PDB file of C-alpha atoms in Angstrom:
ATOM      1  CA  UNK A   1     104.816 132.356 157.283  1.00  0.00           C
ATOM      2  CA  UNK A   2     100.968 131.030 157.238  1.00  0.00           C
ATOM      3  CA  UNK A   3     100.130 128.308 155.070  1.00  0.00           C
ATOM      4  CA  UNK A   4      98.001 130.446 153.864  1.00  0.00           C
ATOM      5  CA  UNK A   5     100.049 132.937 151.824  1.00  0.00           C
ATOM      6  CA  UNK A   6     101.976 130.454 150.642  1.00  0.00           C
ATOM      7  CA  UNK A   7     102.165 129.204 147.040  1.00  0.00           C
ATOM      8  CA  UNK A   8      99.152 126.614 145.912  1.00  0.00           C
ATOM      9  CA  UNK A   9     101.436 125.337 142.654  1.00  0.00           C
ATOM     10  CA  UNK A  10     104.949 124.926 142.886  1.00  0.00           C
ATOM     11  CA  UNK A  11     106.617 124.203 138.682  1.00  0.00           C
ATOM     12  CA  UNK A  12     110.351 123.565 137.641  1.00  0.00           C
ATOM     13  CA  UNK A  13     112.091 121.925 134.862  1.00  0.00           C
ATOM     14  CA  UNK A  14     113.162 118.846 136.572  1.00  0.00           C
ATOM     15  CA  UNK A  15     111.095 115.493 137.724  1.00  0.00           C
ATOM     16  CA  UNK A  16     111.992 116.759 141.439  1.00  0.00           C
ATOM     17  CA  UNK A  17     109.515 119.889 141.141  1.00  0.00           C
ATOM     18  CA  UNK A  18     107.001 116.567 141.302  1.00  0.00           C
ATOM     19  CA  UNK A  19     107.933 116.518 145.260  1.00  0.00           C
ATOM     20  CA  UNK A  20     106.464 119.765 146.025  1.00  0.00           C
ATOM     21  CA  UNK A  21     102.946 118.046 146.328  1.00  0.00           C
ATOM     22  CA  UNK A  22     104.428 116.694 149.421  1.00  0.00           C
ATOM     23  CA  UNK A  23     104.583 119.810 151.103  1.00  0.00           C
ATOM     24  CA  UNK A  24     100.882 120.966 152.893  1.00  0.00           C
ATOM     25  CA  UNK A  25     100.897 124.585 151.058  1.00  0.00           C
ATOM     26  CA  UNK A  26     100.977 122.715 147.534  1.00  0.00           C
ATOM     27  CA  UNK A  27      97.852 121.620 145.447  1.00  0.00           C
ATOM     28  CA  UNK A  28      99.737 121.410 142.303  1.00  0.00           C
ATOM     29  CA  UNK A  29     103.224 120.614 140.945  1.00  0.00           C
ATOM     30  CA  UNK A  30     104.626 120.942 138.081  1.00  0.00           C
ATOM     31  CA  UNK A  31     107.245 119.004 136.124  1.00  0.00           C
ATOM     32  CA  UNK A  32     107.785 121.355 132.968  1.00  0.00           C
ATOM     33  CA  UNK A  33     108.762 119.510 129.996  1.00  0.00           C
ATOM     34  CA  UNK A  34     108.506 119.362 126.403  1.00  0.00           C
ATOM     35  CA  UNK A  35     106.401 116.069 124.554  1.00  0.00           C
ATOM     36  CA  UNK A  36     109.074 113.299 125.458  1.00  0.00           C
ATOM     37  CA  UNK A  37     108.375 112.039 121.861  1.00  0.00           C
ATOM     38  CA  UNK A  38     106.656 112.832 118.564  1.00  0.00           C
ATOM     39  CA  UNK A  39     102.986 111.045 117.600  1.00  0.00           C
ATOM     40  CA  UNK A  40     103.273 112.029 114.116  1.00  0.00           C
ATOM     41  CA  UNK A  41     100.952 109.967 112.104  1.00  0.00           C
ATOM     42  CA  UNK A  42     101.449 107.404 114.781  1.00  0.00           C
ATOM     43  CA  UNK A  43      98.086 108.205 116.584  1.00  0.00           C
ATOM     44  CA  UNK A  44      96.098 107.529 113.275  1.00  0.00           C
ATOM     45  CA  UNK A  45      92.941 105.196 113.063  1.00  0.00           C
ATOM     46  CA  UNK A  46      90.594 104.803 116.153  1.00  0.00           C
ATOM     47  CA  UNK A  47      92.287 103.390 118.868  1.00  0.00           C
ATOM     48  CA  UNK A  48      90.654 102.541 122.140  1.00  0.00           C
ATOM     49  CA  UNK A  49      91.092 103.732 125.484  1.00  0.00           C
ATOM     50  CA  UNK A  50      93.559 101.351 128.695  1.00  0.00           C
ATOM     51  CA  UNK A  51      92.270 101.258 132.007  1.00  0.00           C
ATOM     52  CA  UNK A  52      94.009  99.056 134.008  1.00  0.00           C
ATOM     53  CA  UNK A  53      95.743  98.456 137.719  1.00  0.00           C
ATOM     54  CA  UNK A  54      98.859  97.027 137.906  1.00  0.00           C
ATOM     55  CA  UNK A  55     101.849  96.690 140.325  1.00  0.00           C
ATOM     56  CA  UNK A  56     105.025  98.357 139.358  1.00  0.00           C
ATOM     57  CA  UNK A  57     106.992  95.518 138.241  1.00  0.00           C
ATOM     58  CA  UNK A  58     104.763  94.494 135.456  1.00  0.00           C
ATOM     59  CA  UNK A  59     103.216  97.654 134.611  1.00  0.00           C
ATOM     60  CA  UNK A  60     105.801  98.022 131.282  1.00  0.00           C
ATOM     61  CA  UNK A  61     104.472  94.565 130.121  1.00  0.00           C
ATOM     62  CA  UNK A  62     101.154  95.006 130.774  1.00  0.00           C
ATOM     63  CA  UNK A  63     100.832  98.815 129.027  1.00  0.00           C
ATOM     64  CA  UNK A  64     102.418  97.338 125.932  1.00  0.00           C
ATOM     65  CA  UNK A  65     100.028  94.530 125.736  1.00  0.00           C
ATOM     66  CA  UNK A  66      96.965  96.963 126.374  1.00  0.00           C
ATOM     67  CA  UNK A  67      98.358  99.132 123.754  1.00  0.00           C
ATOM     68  CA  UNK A  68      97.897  96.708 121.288  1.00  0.00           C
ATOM     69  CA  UNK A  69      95.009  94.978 121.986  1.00  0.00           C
ATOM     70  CA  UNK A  70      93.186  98.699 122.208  1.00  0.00           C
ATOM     71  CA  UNK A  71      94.682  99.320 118.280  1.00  0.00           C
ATOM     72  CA  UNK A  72      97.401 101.128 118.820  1.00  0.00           C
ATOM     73  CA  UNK A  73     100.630 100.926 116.060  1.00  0.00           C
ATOM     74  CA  UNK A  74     103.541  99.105 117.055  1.00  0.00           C
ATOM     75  CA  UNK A  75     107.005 100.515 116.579  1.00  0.00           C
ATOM     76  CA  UNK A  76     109.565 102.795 118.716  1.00  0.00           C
ATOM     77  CA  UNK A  77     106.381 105.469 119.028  1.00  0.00           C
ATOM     78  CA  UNK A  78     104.854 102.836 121.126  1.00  0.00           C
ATOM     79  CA  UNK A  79     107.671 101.832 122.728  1.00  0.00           C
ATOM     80  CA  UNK A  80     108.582 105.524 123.724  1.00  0.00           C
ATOM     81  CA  UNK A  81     105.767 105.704 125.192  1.00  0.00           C
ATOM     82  CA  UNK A  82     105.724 102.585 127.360  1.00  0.00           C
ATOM     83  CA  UNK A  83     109.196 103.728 128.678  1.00  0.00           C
ATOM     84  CA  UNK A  84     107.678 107.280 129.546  1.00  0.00           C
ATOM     85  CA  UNK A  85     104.274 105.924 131.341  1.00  0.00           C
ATOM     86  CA  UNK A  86     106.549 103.414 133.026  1.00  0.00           C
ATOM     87  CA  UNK A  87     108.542 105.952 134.231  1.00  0.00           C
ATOM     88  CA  UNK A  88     105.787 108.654 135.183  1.00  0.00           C
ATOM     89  CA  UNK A  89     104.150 105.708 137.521  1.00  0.00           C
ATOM     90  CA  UNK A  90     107.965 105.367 139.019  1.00  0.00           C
ATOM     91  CA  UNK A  91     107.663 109.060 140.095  1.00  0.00           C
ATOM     92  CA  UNK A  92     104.489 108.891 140.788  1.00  0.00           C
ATOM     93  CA  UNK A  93     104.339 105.406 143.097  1.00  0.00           C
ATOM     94  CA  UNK A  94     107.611 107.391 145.164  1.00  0.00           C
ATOM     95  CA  UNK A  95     105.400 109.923 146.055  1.00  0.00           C
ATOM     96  CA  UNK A  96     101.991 108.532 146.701  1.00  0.00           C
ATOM     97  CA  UNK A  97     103.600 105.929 148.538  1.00  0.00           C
ATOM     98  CA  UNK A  98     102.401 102.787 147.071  1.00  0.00           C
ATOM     99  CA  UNK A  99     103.908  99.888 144.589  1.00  0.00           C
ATOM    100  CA  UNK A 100     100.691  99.566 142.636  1.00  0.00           C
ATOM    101  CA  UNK A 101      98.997 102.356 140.890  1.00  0.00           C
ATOM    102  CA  UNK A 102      96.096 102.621 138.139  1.00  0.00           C
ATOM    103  CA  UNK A 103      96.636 103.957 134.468  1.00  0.00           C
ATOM    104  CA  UNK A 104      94.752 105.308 132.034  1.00  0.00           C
ATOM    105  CA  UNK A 105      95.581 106.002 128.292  1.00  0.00           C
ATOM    106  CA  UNK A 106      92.573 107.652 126.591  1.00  0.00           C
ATOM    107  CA  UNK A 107      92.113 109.401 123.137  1.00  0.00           C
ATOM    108  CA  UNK A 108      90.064 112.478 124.267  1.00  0.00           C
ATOM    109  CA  UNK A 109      88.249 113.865 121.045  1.00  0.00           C
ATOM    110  CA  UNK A 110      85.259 115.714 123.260  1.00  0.00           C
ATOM    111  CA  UNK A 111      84.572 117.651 126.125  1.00  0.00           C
ATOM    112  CA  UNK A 112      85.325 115.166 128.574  1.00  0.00           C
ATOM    113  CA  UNK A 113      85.212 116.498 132.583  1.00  0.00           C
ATOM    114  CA  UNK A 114      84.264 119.659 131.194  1.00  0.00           C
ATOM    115  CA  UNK A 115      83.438 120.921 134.494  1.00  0.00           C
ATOM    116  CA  UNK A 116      85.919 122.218 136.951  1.00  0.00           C
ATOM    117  CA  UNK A 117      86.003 119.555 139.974  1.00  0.00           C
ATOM    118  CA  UNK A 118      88.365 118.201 142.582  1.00  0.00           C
ATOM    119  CA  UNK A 119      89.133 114.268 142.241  1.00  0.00           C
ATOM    120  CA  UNK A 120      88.183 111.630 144.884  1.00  0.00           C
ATOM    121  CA  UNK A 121      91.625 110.219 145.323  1.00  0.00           C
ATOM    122  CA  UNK A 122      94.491 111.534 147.243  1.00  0.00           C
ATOM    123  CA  UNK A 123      97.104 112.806 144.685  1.00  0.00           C
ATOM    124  CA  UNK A 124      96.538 111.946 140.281  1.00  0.00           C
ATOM    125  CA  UNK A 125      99.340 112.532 137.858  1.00  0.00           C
ATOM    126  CA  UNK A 126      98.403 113.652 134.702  1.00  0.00           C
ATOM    127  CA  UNK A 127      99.776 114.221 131.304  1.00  0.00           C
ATOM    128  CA  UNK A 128      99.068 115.317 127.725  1.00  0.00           C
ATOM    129  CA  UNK A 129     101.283 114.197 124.578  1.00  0.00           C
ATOM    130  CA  UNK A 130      99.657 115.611 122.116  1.00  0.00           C
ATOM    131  CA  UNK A 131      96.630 118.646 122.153  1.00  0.00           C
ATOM    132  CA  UNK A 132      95.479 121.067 124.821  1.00  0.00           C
ATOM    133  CA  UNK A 133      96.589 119.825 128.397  1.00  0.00           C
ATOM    134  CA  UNK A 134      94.199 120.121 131.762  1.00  0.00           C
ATOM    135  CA  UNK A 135      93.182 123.166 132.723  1.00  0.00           C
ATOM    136  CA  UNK A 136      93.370 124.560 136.324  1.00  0.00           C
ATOM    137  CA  UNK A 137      92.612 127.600 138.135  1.00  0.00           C
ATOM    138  CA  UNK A 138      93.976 129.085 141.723  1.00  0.00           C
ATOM    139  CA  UNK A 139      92.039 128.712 145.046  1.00  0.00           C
ATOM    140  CA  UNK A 140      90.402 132.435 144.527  1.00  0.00           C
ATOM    141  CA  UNK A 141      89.158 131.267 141.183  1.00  0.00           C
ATOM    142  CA  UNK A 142      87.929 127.461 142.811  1.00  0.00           C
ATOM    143  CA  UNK A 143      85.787 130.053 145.154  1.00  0.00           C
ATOM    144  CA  UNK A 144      84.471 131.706 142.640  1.00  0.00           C
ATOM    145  CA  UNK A 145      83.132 128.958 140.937  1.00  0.00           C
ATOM    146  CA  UNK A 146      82.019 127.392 144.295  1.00  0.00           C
ATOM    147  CA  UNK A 147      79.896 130.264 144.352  1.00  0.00           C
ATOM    148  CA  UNK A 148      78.401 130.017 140.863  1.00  0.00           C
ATOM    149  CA  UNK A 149      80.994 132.745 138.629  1.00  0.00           C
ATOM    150  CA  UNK A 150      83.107 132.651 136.432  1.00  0.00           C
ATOM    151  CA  UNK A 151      87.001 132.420 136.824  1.00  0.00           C
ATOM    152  CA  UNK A 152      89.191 135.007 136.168  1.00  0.00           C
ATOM    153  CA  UNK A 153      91.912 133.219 134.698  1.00  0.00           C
ATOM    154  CA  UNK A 154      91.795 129.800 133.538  1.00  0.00           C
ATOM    155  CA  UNK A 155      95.699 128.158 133.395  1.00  0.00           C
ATOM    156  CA  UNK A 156      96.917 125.301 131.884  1.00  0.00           C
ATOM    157  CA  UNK A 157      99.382 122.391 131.300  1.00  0.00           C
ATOM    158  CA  UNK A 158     101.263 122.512 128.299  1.00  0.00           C
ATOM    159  CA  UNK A 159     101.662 119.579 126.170  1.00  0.00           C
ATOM    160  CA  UNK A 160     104.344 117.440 127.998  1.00  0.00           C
ATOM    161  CA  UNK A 161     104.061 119.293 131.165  1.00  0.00           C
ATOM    162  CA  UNK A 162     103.340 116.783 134.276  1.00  0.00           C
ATOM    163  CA  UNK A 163     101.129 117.638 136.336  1.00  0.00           C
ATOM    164  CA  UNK A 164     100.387 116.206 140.160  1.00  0.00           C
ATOM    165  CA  UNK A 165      96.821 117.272 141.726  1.00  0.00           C
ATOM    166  CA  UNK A 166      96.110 116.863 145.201  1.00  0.00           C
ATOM    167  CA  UNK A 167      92.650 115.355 145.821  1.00  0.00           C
ATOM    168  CA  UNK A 168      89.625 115.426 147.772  1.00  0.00           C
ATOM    169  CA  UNK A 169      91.050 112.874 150.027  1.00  0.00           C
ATOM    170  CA  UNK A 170      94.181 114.337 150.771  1.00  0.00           C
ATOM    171  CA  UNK A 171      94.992 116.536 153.654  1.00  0.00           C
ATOM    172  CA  UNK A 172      94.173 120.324 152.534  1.00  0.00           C
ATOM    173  CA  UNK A 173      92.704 121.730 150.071  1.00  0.00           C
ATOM    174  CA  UNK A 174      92.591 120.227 146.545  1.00  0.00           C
ATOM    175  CA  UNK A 175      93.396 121.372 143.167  1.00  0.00           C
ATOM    176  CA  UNK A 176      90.472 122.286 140.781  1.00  0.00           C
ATOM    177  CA  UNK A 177      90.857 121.498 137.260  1.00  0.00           C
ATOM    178  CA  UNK A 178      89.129 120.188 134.121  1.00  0.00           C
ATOM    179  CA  UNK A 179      89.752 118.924 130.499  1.00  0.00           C
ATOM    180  CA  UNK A 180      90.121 121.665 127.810  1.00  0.00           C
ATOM    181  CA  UNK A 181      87.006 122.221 125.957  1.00  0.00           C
ATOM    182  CA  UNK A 182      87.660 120.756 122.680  1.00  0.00           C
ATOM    183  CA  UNK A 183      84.482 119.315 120.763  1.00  0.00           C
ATOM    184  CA  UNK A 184      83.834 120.322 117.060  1.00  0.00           C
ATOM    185  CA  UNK A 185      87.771 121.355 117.073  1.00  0.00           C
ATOM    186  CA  UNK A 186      88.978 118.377 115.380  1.00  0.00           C
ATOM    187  CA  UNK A 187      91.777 117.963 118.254  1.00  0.00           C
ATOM    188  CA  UNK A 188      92.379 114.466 119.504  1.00  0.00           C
ATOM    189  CA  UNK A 189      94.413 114.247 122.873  1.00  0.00           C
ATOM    190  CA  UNK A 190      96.572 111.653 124.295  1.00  0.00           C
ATOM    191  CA  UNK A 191      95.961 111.627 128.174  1.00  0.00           C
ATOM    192  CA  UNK A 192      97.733 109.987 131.135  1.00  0.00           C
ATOM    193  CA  UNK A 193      96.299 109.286 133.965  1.00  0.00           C
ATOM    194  CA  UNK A 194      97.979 107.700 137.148  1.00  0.00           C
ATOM    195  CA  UNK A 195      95.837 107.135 140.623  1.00  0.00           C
ATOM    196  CA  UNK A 196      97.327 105.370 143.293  1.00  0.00           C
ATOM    197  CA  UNK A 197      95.736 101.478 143.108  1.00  0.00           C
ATOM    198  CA  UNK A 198      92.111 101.465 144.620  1.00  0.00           C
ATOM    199  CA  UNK A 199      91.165 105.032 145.032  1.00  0.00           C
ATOM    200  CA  UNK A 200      89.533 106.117 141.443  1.00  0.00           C
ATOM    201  CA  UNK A 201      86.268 105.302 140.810  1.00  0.00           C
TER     202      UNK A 201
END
């Protein structure tokens, strides 16, 4: 069979549907899951956004103390999600190949990377807790709005789905996506981000 005709996302309900971005037909896979713990009330007040790069070893550690330093509660919320980003950059690192990676945490209240794009790194996890989760469309569509029209079907994460994108500087053709369109809504998002160490801007 042609690479070609065969599948550009590749989903299951188990962390090993993550692997599929390993294979040269696959600009997406998908690890479907539901939110691996409840915000609640727990994302209340205005906490800021964690950006930092960080070998495997200390990357628990070092999220928890970047947590609360950026005003986020304390608490088994916080620890929950510790464990879960620690364990998303364990998946991730196996598959990117590396032992250091960069996160990012960010409360998304606008319409941040509105625009449909391709990212300058090789692969990106991604993640939403809470609110609308990235958006992504199929190679026909990415044409189409190469060519200045309109998609015909815009798809999306749900919340707790995982998401791997191949990038720009990966072998084959990347996966186009952007952040739902959520300004004036009132929704606030909890995003993950995971690059490999070195590669996002």
């Amino acid at each position: 069979m042609d690479v070609q005709t065969l599948p550009r996302m590749i989903d299951g309900p188990a962390p090993a549907a993550l692997r599929a971005i390993q294979r040269p037909e696959c600009q997406l896979a998908i690890w479907r899951r539901e939110p691996p713990f409840a915000i609640g009330e727990w994302l209340a007040g205005e906490p800021g956004d964690v950006r930092l790069t960080t070998a495997l070893p200390d990357l628990a550690r070092r999220v928890d103390g970047a947590l609360g330093e950026a005003g986020f509660a304390g608490g088994a919320p916080r620890q929950a999600l510790v464990d879960d980003v620690a364990d998303m950059a364990e998946h991730f690192a196996a598959l990117a190949g590396t032992r250091a990676v960069e996160v990012r945490l960010s409360v998304v209240e606008t319409n941040s990377c509105r625009k449909f794009h391709a990212d300058w790194v090789t692969m990106r996890l991604i993640t939403t807790y809470t609110g609308a989760g990235t958006q992504w469309v199929t190679p026909a569509d990415a044409e189409r709005i190469a060519a200045g029209q309109e998609p015909l079907a815009i798809r999306a994460l749900a919340p707790g789905d995982v998401g791997i994108f191949r990038g720009r500087l990966a072998a084959g053709r990347p996966a186009v996506h952007r952040s739902p369109p959520i300004a004036g809504t009132g929704m606030r998002r909890l995003l993950l981000v995971i690059d490999p160490a070195g590669e996002a801007d």
